[in-house]
PDB file of C-alpha atoms and ligand atoms in Angstrom:
ATOM      1  CA  UNK T  12       0.000   0.000   0.000  1.00 61.00           C
ATOM      2  CA  UNK T  13       1.741   3.160  -1.110  1.00 89.00           C
ATOM      3  CA  UNK T  14       1.022   6.626   0.169  1.00 97.00           C
ATOM      4  CA  UNK T  15       0.831   9.685  -2.034  1.00 98.00           C
ATOM      5  CA  UNK T  16       1.482  12.986  -0.306  1.00 98.00           C
ATOM      6  CA  UNK T  17      -1.091  15.657  -1.181  1.00 98.00           C
ATOM      7  CA  UNK T  18       0.028  18.600   0.967  1.00 98.00           C
ATOM      8  CA  UNK T  19       2.208  19.527   3.910  1.00 98.00           C
ATOM      9  CA  UNK T  20       1.967  22.426   6.369  1.00 98.00           C
ATOM     10  CA  UNK T  21       4.365  23.193   9.177  1.00 98.00           C
ATOM     11  CA  UNK T  22       2.393  23.861  12.363  1.00 98.00           C
ATOM     12  CA  UNK T  23       3.519  24.237  16.008  1.00 98.00           C
ATOM     13  CA  UNK T  24       6.940  22.917  15.032  1.00 98.00           C
ATOM     14  CA  UNK T  25       5.442  19.737  13.589  1.00 98.00           C
ATOM     15  CA  UNK T  26       3.796  18.831  10.297  1.00 98.00           C
ATOM     16  CA  UNK T  27       0.207  18.467   9.130  1.00 98.00           C
ATOM     17  CA  UNK T  28       0.297  16.201   6.097  1.00 98.00           C
ATOM     18  CA  UNK T  29      -2.518  14.929   3.875  1.00 98.00           C
ATOM     19  CA  UNK T  30      -2.146  11.651   2.024  1.00 98.00           C
ATOM     20  CA  UNK T  31      -4.030   9.577  -0.500  1.00 98.00           C
ATOM     21  CA  UNK T  32      -3.879   5.787  -0.657  1.00 98.00           C
ATOM     22  CA  UNK T  33      -5.703   2.842  -2.132  1.00 98.00           C
ATOM     23  CA  UNK T  34      -7.853   1.158   0.525  1.00 98.00           C
ATOM     24  CA  UNK T  35      -8.295  -2.575   0.034  1.00 98.00           C
ATOM     25  CA  UNK T  36     -11.042  -2.705   2.651  1.00 98.00           C
ATOM     26  CA  UNK T  37     -13.095   0.078   1.051  1.00 98.00           C
ATOM     27  CA  UNK T  38     -12.174  -0.708  -2.580  1.00 98.00           C
ATOM     28  CA  UNK T  39     -11.492   2.950  -3.373  1.00 98.00           C
ATOM     29  CA  UNK T  40      -8.937   5.708  -3.004  1.00 98.00           C
ATOM     30  CA  UNK T  41      -9.018   7.384   0.403  1.00 98.00           C
ATOM     31  CA  UNK T  42      -7.523  10.533   1.863  1.00 98.00           C
ATOM     32  CA  UNK T  43      -6.471  11.082   5.454  1.00 98.00           C
ATOM     33  CA  UNK T  44      -4.624  13.720   7.452  1.00 98.00           C
ATOM     34  CA  UNK T  45      -1.898  13.170  10.025  1.00 98.00           C
ATOM     35  CA  UNK T  46      -0.343  15.580  12.501  1.00 98.00           C
ATOM     36  CA  UNK T  47       3.244  14.709  13.336  1.00 98.00           C
ATOM     37  CA  UNK T  48       4.465  16.669  16.382  1.00 98.00           C
ATOM     38  CA  UNK T  49       7.998  18.090  16.438  1.00 97.00           C
ATOM     39  CA  UNK T  50       9.283  15.176  18.578  1.00 96.00           C
ATOM     40  CA  UNK T  51       8.940  12.809  15.594  1.00 94.00           C
ATOM     41  CA  UNK T  52      11.566  14.857  13.745  1.00 91.00           C
ATOM     42  CA  UNK T  53      13.977  14.022  16.558  1.00 93.00           C
ATOM     43  CA  UNK T  54      13.389  10.309  16.064  1.00 93.00           C
ATOM     44  CA  UNK T  55      10.908   9.767  18.893  1.00 94.00           C
ATOM     45  CA  UNK T  56       8.095   7.256  18.340  1.00 96.00           C
ATOM     46  CA  UNK T  57       4.797   8.642  19.579  1.00 97.00           C
ATOM     47  CA  UNK T  58       1.367   7.196  20.350  1.00 98.00           C
ATOM     48  CA  UNK T  59      -1.581   7.988  18.088  1.00 98.00           C
ATOM     49  CA  UNK T  60      -5.013   9.493  18.692  1.00 98.00           C
ATOM     50  CA  UNK T  61      -7.473   8.617  15.915  1.00 99.00           C
ATOM     51  CA  UNK T  62     -10.168  11.244  15.333  1.00 99.00           C
ATOM     52  CA  UNK T  63     -13.451  10.227  13.678  1.00 99.00           C
ATOM     53  CA  UNK T  64     -15.461  13.136  12.329  1.00 98.00           C
ATOM     54  CA  UNK T  65     -19.206  13.543  12.019  1.00 98.00           C
ATOM     55  CA  UNK T  66     -21.739  13.721   9.218  1.00 98.00           C
ATOM     56  CA  UNK T  67     -20.702  15.727   6.130  1.00 98.00           C
ATOM     57  CA  UNK T  68     -17.028  15.969   7.194  1.00 98.00           C
ATOM     58  CA  UNK T  69     -13.782  14.944   5.508  1.00 98.00           C
ATOM     59  CA  UNK T  70     -10.310  14.646   7.011  1.00 98.00           C
ATOM     60  CA  UNK T  71     -10.068  18.445   6.892  1.00 98.00           C
ATOM     61  CA  UNK T  72     -12.746  19.694   9.331  1.00 98.00           C
ATOM     62  CA  UNK T  73     -11.020  18.585  12.522  1.00 98.00           C
ATOM     63  CA  UNK T  74      -7.518  19.638  11.490  1.00 98.00           C
ATOM     64  CA  UNK T  75      -8.713  23.113  10.452  1.00 98.00           C
ATOM     65  CA  UNK T  76     -11.307  23.870  13.117  1.00 98.00           C
ATOM     66  CA  UNK T  77     -10.629  21.963  16.350  1.00 98.00           C
ATOM     67  CA  UNK T  78      -7.512  23.882  17.393  1.00 98.00           C
ATOM     68  CA  UNK T  79      -6.010  20.620  18.611  1.00 98.00           C
ATOM     69  CA  UNK T  80      -2.511  20.806  17.196  1.00 98.00           C
ATOM     70  CA  UNK T  81      -0.843  23.049  19.795  1.00 98.00           C
ATOM     71  CA  UNK T  82      -1.791  20.649  22.603  1.00 98.00           C
ATOM     72  CA  UNK T  83      -0.854  17.651  20.436  1.00 98.00           C
ATOM     73  CA  UNK T  84       2.611  19.178  19.895  1.00 98.00           C
ATOM     74  CA  UNK T  85       3.035  19.860  23.612  1.00 98.00           C
ATOM     75  CA  UNK T  86       1.814  16.425  24.692  1.00 98.00           C
ATOM     76  CA  UNK T  87       3.640  14.497  21.959  1.00 97.00           C
ATOM     77  CA  UNK T  88       0.546  12.951  20.364  1.00 98.00           C
ATOM     78  CA  UNK T  89       0.227  12.049  16.697  1.00 98.00           C
ATOM     79  CA  UNK T  90      -3.314  12.687  15.427  1.00 98.00           C
ATOM     80  CA  UNK T  91      -4.797  10.820  12.474  1.00 99.00           C
ATOM     81  CA  UNK T  92      -8.050  12.040  10.901  1.00 99.00           C
ATOM     82  CA  UNK T  93      -9.626   9.765   8.278  1.00 98.00           C
ATOM     83  CA  UNK T  94     -12.475  10.635   5.950  1.00 98.00           C
ATOM     84  CA  UNK T  95     -16.048   9.776   7.004  1.00 98.00           C
ATOM     85  CA  UNK T  96     -16.999   7.446   4.149  1.00 98.00           C
ATOM     86  CA  UNK T  97     -15.624   5.774   1.061  1.00 98.00           C
ATOM     87  CA  UNK T  98     -15.639   8.096  -1.952  1.00 98.00           C
ATOM     88  CA  UNK T  99     -14.978   8.218  -5.656  1.00 95.00           C
ATOM     89  CA  UNK T 100     -16.191   6.737  -8.905  1.00 93.00           C
ATOM     90  CA  UNK T 101     -18.535   3.809  -8.373  1.00 94.00           C
ATOM     91  CA  UNK T 102     -19.149   4.496  -4.669  1.00 98.00           C
ATOM     92  CA  UNK T 103     -22.928   4.741  -4.171  1.00 97.00           C
ATOM     93  CA  UNK T 104     -24.542   7.660  -2.349  1.00 97.00           C
ATOM     94  CA  UNK T 105     -27.970   8.417  -0.894  1.00 97.00           C
ATOM     95  CA  UNK T 106     -30.333   8.262  -3.913  1.00 95.00           C
ATOM     96  CA  UNK T 107     -31.646  11.717  -3.006  1.00 96.00           C
ATOM     97  CA  UNK T 108     -28.212  13.101  -2.163  1.00 94.00           C
ATOM     98  CA  UNK T 109     -29.157  13.623   1.510  1.00 97.00           C
ATOM     99  CA  UNK T 110     -26.312  14.728   3.802  1.00 98.00           C
ATOM    100  CA  UNK T 111     -27.087  12.238   6.592  1.00 98.00           C
ATOM    101  CA  UNK T 112     -26.467   9.031   4.629  1.00 98.00           C
ATOM    102  CA  UNK T 113     -24.025   7.696   2.042  1.00 98.00           C
ATOM    103  CA  UNK T 114     -21.080   9.935   1.135  1.00 98.00           C
ATOM    104  CA  UNK T 115     -19.815  11.673   4.277  1.00 98.00           C
ATOM    105  CA  UNK T 116     -21.921   9.340   6.424  1.00 98.00           C
ATOM    106  CA  UNK T 117     -20.354   5.881   6.570  1.00 98.00           C
ATOM    107  CA  UNK T 118     -21.289   5.520  10.252  1.00 98.00           C
ATOM    108  CA  UNK T 119     -18.148   3.452  10.984  1.00 98.00           C
ATOM    109  CA  UNK T 120     -19.957   0.136  10.446  1.00 98.00           C
ATOM    110  CA  UNK T 121     -19.346  -2.723   7.985  1.00 98.00           C
ATOM    111  CA  UNK T 122     -22.277  -2.736   5.562  1.00 98.00           C
ATOM    112  CA  UNK T 123     -23.735  -6.088   4.596  1.00 98.00           C
ATOM    113  CA  UNK T 124     -26.456  -4.923   2.188  1.00 98.00           C
ATOM    114  CA  UNK T 125     -26.356  -4.026  -1.503  1.00 97.00           C
ATOM    115  CA  UNK T 126     -25.363  -1.660  -2.981  1.00 98.00           C
ATOM    116  CA  UNK T 127     -23.339  -0.608   0.096  1.00 98.00           C
ATOM    117  CA  UNK T 128     -21.443  -3.761   1.100  1.00 98.00           C
ATOM    118  CA  UNK T 129     -18.544  -3.459  -1.374  1.00 98.00           C
ATOM    119  CA  UNK T 130     -17.335  -0.041  -0.218  1.00 98.00           C
ATOM    120  CA  UNK T 131     -18.990   0.923   3.060  1.00 98.00           C
ATOM    121  CA  UNK T 132     -16.747  -0.940   5.521  1.00 98.00           C
ATOM    122  CA  UNK T 133     -15.612   2.032   7.570  1.00 98.00           C
ATOM    123  CA  UNK T 134     -15.330   0.054  10.819  1.00 99.00           C
ATOM    124  CA  UNK T 135     -12.655  -2.262   9.431  1.00 98.00           C
ATOM    125  CA  UNK T 136     -10.978   0.687   7.747  1.00 98.00           C
ATOM    126  CA  UNK T 137     -10.592   2.883  10.839  1.00 98.00           C
ATOM    127  CA  UNK T 138      -9.987   0.080  13.351  1.00 98.00           C
ATOM    128  CA  UNK T 139      -7.675  -2.206  11.321  1.00 98.00           C
ATOM    129  CA  UNK T 140      -6.509  -1.084   7.891  1.00 98.00           C
ATOM    130  CA  UNK T 141      -5.648   2.533   8.671  1.00 98.00           C
ATOM    131  CA  UNK T 142      -3.771   1.840  11.948  1.00 98.00           C
ATOM    132  CA  UNK T 143      -1.744  -0.877  10.168  1.00 98.00           C
ATOM    133  CA  UNK T 144      -0.877   1.623   7.429  1.00 98.00           C
ATOM    134  CA  UNK T 145       0.058   4.332   9.944  1.00 98.00           C
ATOM    135  CA  UNK T 146       2.166   1.984  12.049  1.00 98.00           C
ATOM    136  CA  UNK T 147       4.036   0.757   8.955  1.00 97.00           C
ATOM    137  CA  UNK T 148       4.765   4.162   7.455  1.00 98.00           C
ATOM    138  CA  UNK T 149       5.277   6.609  10.348  1.00 98.00           C
ATOM    139  CA  UNK T 150       7.348   6.845  13.502  1.00 95.00           C
ATOM    140  CA  UNK T 151       4.578   5.819  15.895  1.00 98.00           C
ATOM    141  CA  UNK T 152       4.093   3.254  18.625  1.00 97.00           C
ATOM    142  CA  UNK T 153       1.265   0.715  18.650  1.00 96.00           C
ATOM    143  CA  UNK T 154      -0.434   2.591  21.524  1.00 98.00           C
ATOM    144  CA  UNK T 155      -3.702   4.076  20.269  1.00 98.00           C
ATOM    145  CA  UNK T 156      -6.592   6.127  21.561  1.00 98.00           C
ATOM    146  CA  UNK T 157      -9.710   7.101  19.706  1.00 99.00           C
ATOM    147  CA  UNK T 158     -12.040  10.075  19.770  1.00 99.00           C
ATOM    148  CA  UNK T 159     -14.671  11.649  17.591  1.00 99.00           C
ATOM    149  CA  UNK T 160     -17.698  13.851  17.130  1.00 99.00           C
ATOM    150  CA  UNK T 161     -21.370  12.968  16.655  1.00 98.00           C
ATOM    151  CA  UNK T 162     -21.447  10.035  14.184  1.00 98.00           C
ATOM    152  CA  UNK T 163     -17.682   9.818  14.767  1.00 99.00           C
ATOM    153  CA  UNK T 164     -18.143  10.002  18.539  1.00 99.00           C
ATOM    154  CA  UNK T 165     -20.291   6.911  18.238  1.00 99.00           C
ATOM    155  CA  UNK T 166     -17.705   5.333  15.940  1.00 99.00           C
ATOM    156  CA  UNK T 167     -15.033   5.907  18.589  1.00 99.00           C
ATOM    157  CA  UNK T 168     -17.224   4.411  21.314  1.00 98.00           C
ATOM    158  CA  UNK T 169     -18.035   1.238  19.375  1.00 98.00           C
ATOM    159  CA  UNK T 170     -14.400   0.753  18.333  1.00 98.00           C
ATOM    160  CA  UNK T 171     -13.276   0.818  21.973  1.00 98.00           C
ATOM    161  CA  UNK T 172     -16.228  -1.283  23.162  1.00 98.00           C
ATOM    162  CA  UNK T 173     -15.883  -3.955  20.455  1.00 98.00           C
ATOM    163  CA  UNK T 174     -12.070  -4.135  20.494  1.00 98.00           C
ATOM    164  CA  UNK T 175     -10.887  -2.755  23.848  1.00 98.00           C
ATOM    165  CA  UNK T 176      -7.463  -4.376  23.480  1.00 97.00           C
ATOM    166  CA  UNK T 177      -6.671  -1.963  20.652  1.00 98.00           C
ATOM    167  CA  UNK T 178      -7.181   1.276  22.626  1.00 98.00           C
ATOM    168  CA  UNK T 179      -5.819   2.878  25.766  1.00 98.00           C
ATOM    169  CA  UNK T 180      -8.673   5.406  26.048  1.00 98.00           C
ATOM    170  CA  UNK T 181     -11.752   6.672  24.218  1.00 98.00           C
ATOM    171  CA  UNK T 182     -13.533  10.009  24.201  1.00 99.00           C
ATOM    172  CA  UNK T 183     -16.387  11.604  22.323  1.00 99.00           C
ATOM    173  CA  UNK T 184     -18.007  14.971  21.712  1.00 99.00           C
ATOM    174  CA  UNK T 185     -21.787  14.938  21.270  1.00 99.00           C
ATOM    175  CA  UNK T 186     -21.868  11.285  20.200  1.00 99.00           C
ATOM    176  CA  UNK T 187     -24.921   9.594  18.734  1.00 98.00           C
ATOM    177  CA  UNK T 188     -25.323   7.328  21.751  1.00 98.00           C
ATOM    178  CA  UNK T 189     -28.131   4.992  20.693  1.00 98.00           C
ATOM    179  CA  UNK T 190     -28.210   4.780  16.874  1.00 98.00           C
ATOM    180  CA  UNK T 191     -30.792   1.979  16.857  1.00 98.00           C
ATOM    181  CA  UNK T 192     -33.292   4.436  18.404  1.00 98.00           C
ATOM    182  CA  UNK T 193     -32.764   7.690  16.497  1.00 98.00           C
ATOM    183  CA  UNK T 194     -33.571   8.845  12.941  1.00 98.00           C
ATOM    184  CA  UNK T 195     -29.940   9.188  11.739  1.00 98.00           C
ATOM    185  CA  UNK T 196     -29.031   5.727  13.021  1.00 98.00           C
ATOM    186  CA  UNK T 197     -32.213   4.040  11.828  1.00 98.00           C
ATOM    187  CA  UNK T 198     -31.725   5.388   8.327  1.00 98.00           C
ATOM    188  CA  UNK T 199     -28.071   4.314   8.206  1.00 98.00           C
ATOM    189  CA  UNK T 200     -28.468   0.912   9.832  1.00 98.00           C
ATOM    190  CA  UNK T 201     -31.543  -0.137   7.843  1.00 98.00           C
ATOM    191  CA  UNK T 202     -29.655   0.600   4.621  1.00 98.00           C
ATOM    192  CA  UNK T 203     -26.169  -0.633   5.566  1.00 98.00           C
ATOM    193  CA  UNK T 204     -27.185  -3.575   7.783  1.00 98.00           C
ATOM    194  CA  UNK T 205     -30.666  -4.531   6.576  1.00 98.00           C
ATOM    195  CA  UNK T 206     -34.078  -4.685   8.188  1.00 98.00           C
ATOM    196  CA  UNK T 207     -33.309  -7.161  10.999  1.00 98.00           C
ATOM    197  CA  UNK T 208     -33.020  -4.896  14.024  1.00 98.00           C
ATOM    198  CA  UNK T 209     -31.293  -7.495  16.220  1.00 98.00           C
ATOM    199  CA  UNK T 210     -28.246  -7.312  13.911  1.00 98.00           C
ATOM    200  CA  UNK T 211     -28.080  -3.559  14.530  1.00 98.00           C
ATOM    201  CA  UNK T 212     -27.461  -4.165  18.238  1.00 98.00           C
ATOM    202  CA  UNK T 213     -23.860  -5.248  17.510  1.00 98.00           C
ATOM    203  CA  UNK T 214     -23.225  -1.657  16.377  1.00 98.00           C
ATOM    204  CA  UNK T 215     -24.977   0.304  19.142  1.00 98.00           C
ATOM    205  CA  UNK T 216     -22.766   1.759  21.901  1.00 98.00           C
ATOM    206  CA  UNK T 217     -25.573   1.733  24.469  1.00 98.00           C
ATOM    207  CA  UNK T 218     -25.981  -2.009  23.906  1.00 98.00           C
ATOM    208  CA  UNK T 219     -22.284  -2.833  23.562  1.00 98.00           C
ATOM    209  CA  UNK T 220     -21.386  -1.078  26.807  1.00 98.00           C
ATOM    210  CA  UNK T 221     -23.256  -3.790  28.726  1.00 96.00           C
ATOM    211  CA  UNK T 222     -21.163  -6.540  27.094  1.00 94.00           C
ATOM    212  CA  UNK T 223     -17.715  -4.942  27.002  1.00 93.00           C
ATOM    213  CA  UNK T 224     -14.970  -7.439  27.789  1.00 90.00           C
ATOM    214  CA  UNK T 225     -12.731  -4.716  29.290  1.00 95.00           C
ATOM    215  CA  UNK T 226     -13.141  -1.147  30.510  1.00 96.00           C
ATOM    216  CA  UNK T 227     -11.279   1.388  28.388  1.00 97.00           C
ATOM    217  CA  UNK T 228     -11.247   4.815  30.135  1.00 98.00           C
ATOM    218  CA  UNK T 229     -14.159   6.740  28.557  1.00 98.00           C
ATOM    219  CA  UNK T 230     -14.874  10.492  28.517  1.00 98.00           C
ATOM    220  CA  UNK T 231     -17.930  12.038  26.837  1.00 98.00           C
ATOM    221  CA  UNK T 232     -18.752  15.747  26.555  1.00 99.00           C
ATOM    222  CA  UNK T 233     -22.196  16.913  25.467  1.00 98.00           C
ATOM    223  CA  UNK T 234     -23.394  20.498  25.018  1.00 98.00           C
ATOM    224  CA  UNK T 235     -26.786  21.287  26.584  1.00 98.00           C
ATOM    225  CA  UNK T 236     -27.733  23.690  23.744  1.00 98.00           C
ATOM    226  CA  UNK T 237     -27.052  21.116  21.008  1.00 98.00           C
ATOM    227  CA  UNK T 238     -30.152  21.101  18.808  1.00 98.00           C
ATOM    228  CA  UNK T 239     -29.606  17.421  17.952  1.00 98.00           C
ATOM    229  CA  UNK T 240     -29.499  16.380  21.618  1.00 98.00           C
ATOM    230  CA  UNK T 241     -32.993  15.050  22.304  1.00 97.00           C
ATOM    231  CA  UNK T 242     -33.865  13.534  18.934  1.00 98.00           C
ATOM    232  CA  UNK T 243     -30.528  12.138  17.728  1.00 98.00           C
ATOM    233  CA  UNK T 244     -27.878  11.946  20.447  1.00 98.00           C
ATOM    234  CA  UNK T 245     -29.561  10.584  23.636  1.00 98.00           C
ATOM    235  CA  UNK T 246     -26.599  10.515  26.077  1.00 98.00           C
ATOM    236  CA  UNK T 247     -28.897   9.402  28.897  1.00 98.00           C
ATOM    237  CA  UNK T 248     -29.264   6.014  27.160  1.00 98.00           C
ATOM    238  CA  UNK T 249     -25.480   5.538  27.275  1.00 98.00           C
ATOM    239  CA  UNK T 250     -25.254   6.769  30.848  1.00 98.00           C
ATOM    240  CA  UNK T 251     -28.060   4.479  32.042  1.00 98.00           C
ATOM    241  CA  UNK T 252     -26.563   1.470  30.270  1.00 98.00           C
ATOM    242  CA  UNK T 253     -23.113   2.283  31.681  1.00 98.00           C
ATOM    243  CA  UNK T 254     -24.373   2.533  35.240  1.00 97.00           C
ATOM    244  CA  UNK T 255     -26.375  -0.695  34.906  1.00 97.00           C
ATOM    245  CA  UNK T 256     -23.230  -2.451  33.602  1.00 96.00           C
ATOM    246  CA  UNK T 257     -20.847  -0.823  36.088  1.00 97.00           C
ATOM    247  CA  UNK T 258     -18.838   0.700  33.218  1.00 97.00           C
ATOM    248  CA  UNK T 259     -16.881   3.748  34.446  1.00 96.00           C
ATOM    249  CA  UNK T 260     -18.120   6.436  32.032  1.00 98.00           C
ATOM    250  CA  UNK T 261     -17.418  10.120  32.626  1.00 98.00           C
ATOM    251  CA  UNK T 262     -20.252  12.022  30.920  1.00 98.00           C
ATOM    252  CA  UNK T 263     -20.119  15.809  31.263  1.00 98.00           C
ATOM    253  CA  UNK T 264     -23.055  17.990  30.264  1.00 98.00           C
ATOM    254  CA  UNK T 265     -21.580  21.326  29.226  1.00 98.00           C
ATOM    255  CA  UNK T 266     -24.099  24.144  29.723  1.00 98.00           C
ATOM    256  CA  UNK T 267     -24.859  26.347  26.713  1.00 98.00           C
ATOM    257  CA  UNK T 268     -22.622  24.622  24.138  1.00 98.00           C
ATOM    258  CA  UNK T 269     -24.006  23.587  20.746  1.00 98.00           C
ATOM    259  CA  UNK T 270     -23.093  20.844  18.234  1.00 98.00           C
ATOM    260  CA  UNK T 271     -20.417  22.782  16.374  1.00 98.00           C
ATOM    261  CA  UNK T 272     -16.635  22.880  16.322  1.00 98.00           C
ATOM    262  CA  UNK T 273     -16.873  25.884  18.713  1.00 98.00           C
ATOM    263  CA  UNK T 274     -17.805  23.275  21.325  1.00 99.00           C
ATOM    264  CA  UNK T 275     -15.055  20.869  20.272  1.00 99.00           C
ATOM    265  CA  UNK T 276     -12.357  23.532  20.338  1.00 98.00           C
ATOM    266  CA  UNK T 277     -13.449  24.535  23.855  1.00 99.00           C
ATOM    267  CA  UNK T 278     -12.660  21.114  25.313  1.00 99.00           C
ATOM    268  CA  UNK T 279     -10.276  19.397  22.897  1.00 99.00           C
ATOM    269  CA  UNK T 280      -7.228  20.142  25.069  1.00 98.00           C
ATOM    270  CA  UNK T 281      -8.882  18.351  27.993  1.00 98.00           C
ATOM    271  CA  UNK T 282      -9.616  15.353  25.774  1.00 98.00           C
ATOM    272  CA  UNK T 283      -6.046  15.217  24.511  1.00 98.00           C
ATOM    273  CA  UNK T 284      -4.698  15.422  28.062  1.00 98.00           C
ATOM    274  CA  UNK T 285      -7.067  12.596  29.028  1.00 98.00           C
ATOM    275  CA  UNK T 286      -5.703  10.478  26.164  1.00 98.00           C
ATOM    276  CA  UNK T 287      -2.085  11.436  26.861  1.00 98.00           C
ATOM    277  CA  UNK T 288      -2.426  10.265  30.442  1.00 98.00           C
ATOM    278  CA  UNK T 289      -3.649   6.823  29.322  1.00 98.00           C
ATOM    279  CA  UNK T 290      -1.196   6.534  26.419  1.00 97.00           C
ATOM    280  CA  UNK T 291       1.883   7.622  28.281  1.00 86.00           C
ATOM    281  CA  UNK T 292       1.027   5.415  31.273  1.00 81.00           C
ATOM    282  CA  UNK T 293       0.888   2.392  28.954  1.00 72.00           C
ATOM    283  CA  UNK T 294       4.326   2.935  27.375  1.00 68.00           C
TER     284      UNK T 294
HETATM  285  N1  LIG G  12     -25.181  19.879   7.259  1.00 50.77           N
HETATM  286  C1  LIG G  12     -25.986  19.738   8.425  1.00 50.77           C
HETATM  287  C2  LIG G  12     -25.172  19.765   9.668  1.00 50.77           C
HETATM  288  C3  LIG G  12     -24.326  18.582   9.795  1.00 50.77           C
HETATM  289  C4  LIG G  12     -23.408  18.741  10.974  1.00 50.77           C
HETATM  290  O1  LIG G  12     -23.695  19.427  11.960  1.00 50.77           O
HETATM  291  N2  LIG G  12     -22.277  18.106  10.843  1.00 50.77           N
HETATM  292  C5  LIG G  12     -21.333  18.138  11.926  1.00 50.77           C
HETATM  293  C6  LIG G  12     -21.066  16.718  12.358  1.00 50.77           C
HETATM  294  S1  LIG G  12     -22.584  15.912  12.801  1.00 50.77           S
HETATM  295  C7  LIG G  12     -20.039  18.781  11.477  1.00 50.77           C
HETATM  296  O2  LIG G  12     -19.009  18.581  12.061  1.00 50.77           O
HETATM  297  N3  LIG G  12     -20.092  19.571  10.380  1.00 50.77           N
HETATM  298  C8  LIG G  12     -18.921  20.112   9.764  1.00 50.77           C
HETATM  299  C9  LIG G  12     -18.336  21.334  10.369  1.00 50.77           C
HETATM  300  O3  LIG G  12     -18.951  21.958  11.246  1.00 50.77           O
HETATM  301  O4  LIG G  12     -17.202  21.674   9.991  1.00 50.77           O
HETATM  302  C10 LIG G  12     -26.982  20.840   8.498  1.00 50.77           C
HETATM  303  O5  LIG G  12     -26.941  21.657   7.603  1.00 50.77           O
HETATM  304  O6  LIG G  12     -27.776  20.870   9.449  1.00 50.77           O
END
């Protein structure tokens, strides 16, 4: 798997680089962004935080808007931001071109239904193929944490709940907490996974949290003024399931914050410090 460099920017002494590569899992060309802190230039291997973005995003939203790179440079964290769906010629999209399904909305699951199954395998891409690529091509350790926003917040949660051995910590901003019970999730899962609702449960964080084989440290921030909160995000479902299962979840309601990157940028440093603590402890 070869990487083609698309752009490079020096930032906080390190480098933000965008690459393109052929994904075998997704059967298409994918782009991702990586932030390499200044320590990597001095030959130091660093742990990686994977960031999964939300609906409509690409690899660029987080890197441009979250204001995360200063803290990443200080803490010595590599950040990898993948795209949110497969893309390109032959990759199907929502028939009506809606923004909440198809392109930009892969939901970090492995689709089983046609016409989605060939390309829409974002779970395997972000959990297996991309980390293998990063660990082969960059000066990084195999210590990983994962975080994300909204659809990507849910993606981060299910990655850490399904494969806890892969991650030292997980965090999320405004995650979709119970996709089997909200319009965004129902639309995505019925198309990608089919009409049998019991199959959906393997991809729902509020269900998976009750069955987790290990407890990865988990931090969730949710803005109280988020207009998607009641209908789509439902953090209470995750919190209730976590307390029933005895899973140590830290869920913080943040008064007055909305769903945007203004919220993410307000707390991203705290999330990166949370991940750094877990990653550096595990070295
Ligand atoms: N396009 C939608 C909003 C979708 C949305 O809020 N997307 C979030 C993730 S769920 C996001 O990060 N958008 C990109 C951005 O703010 O840069 C709308 O018009 O209501």
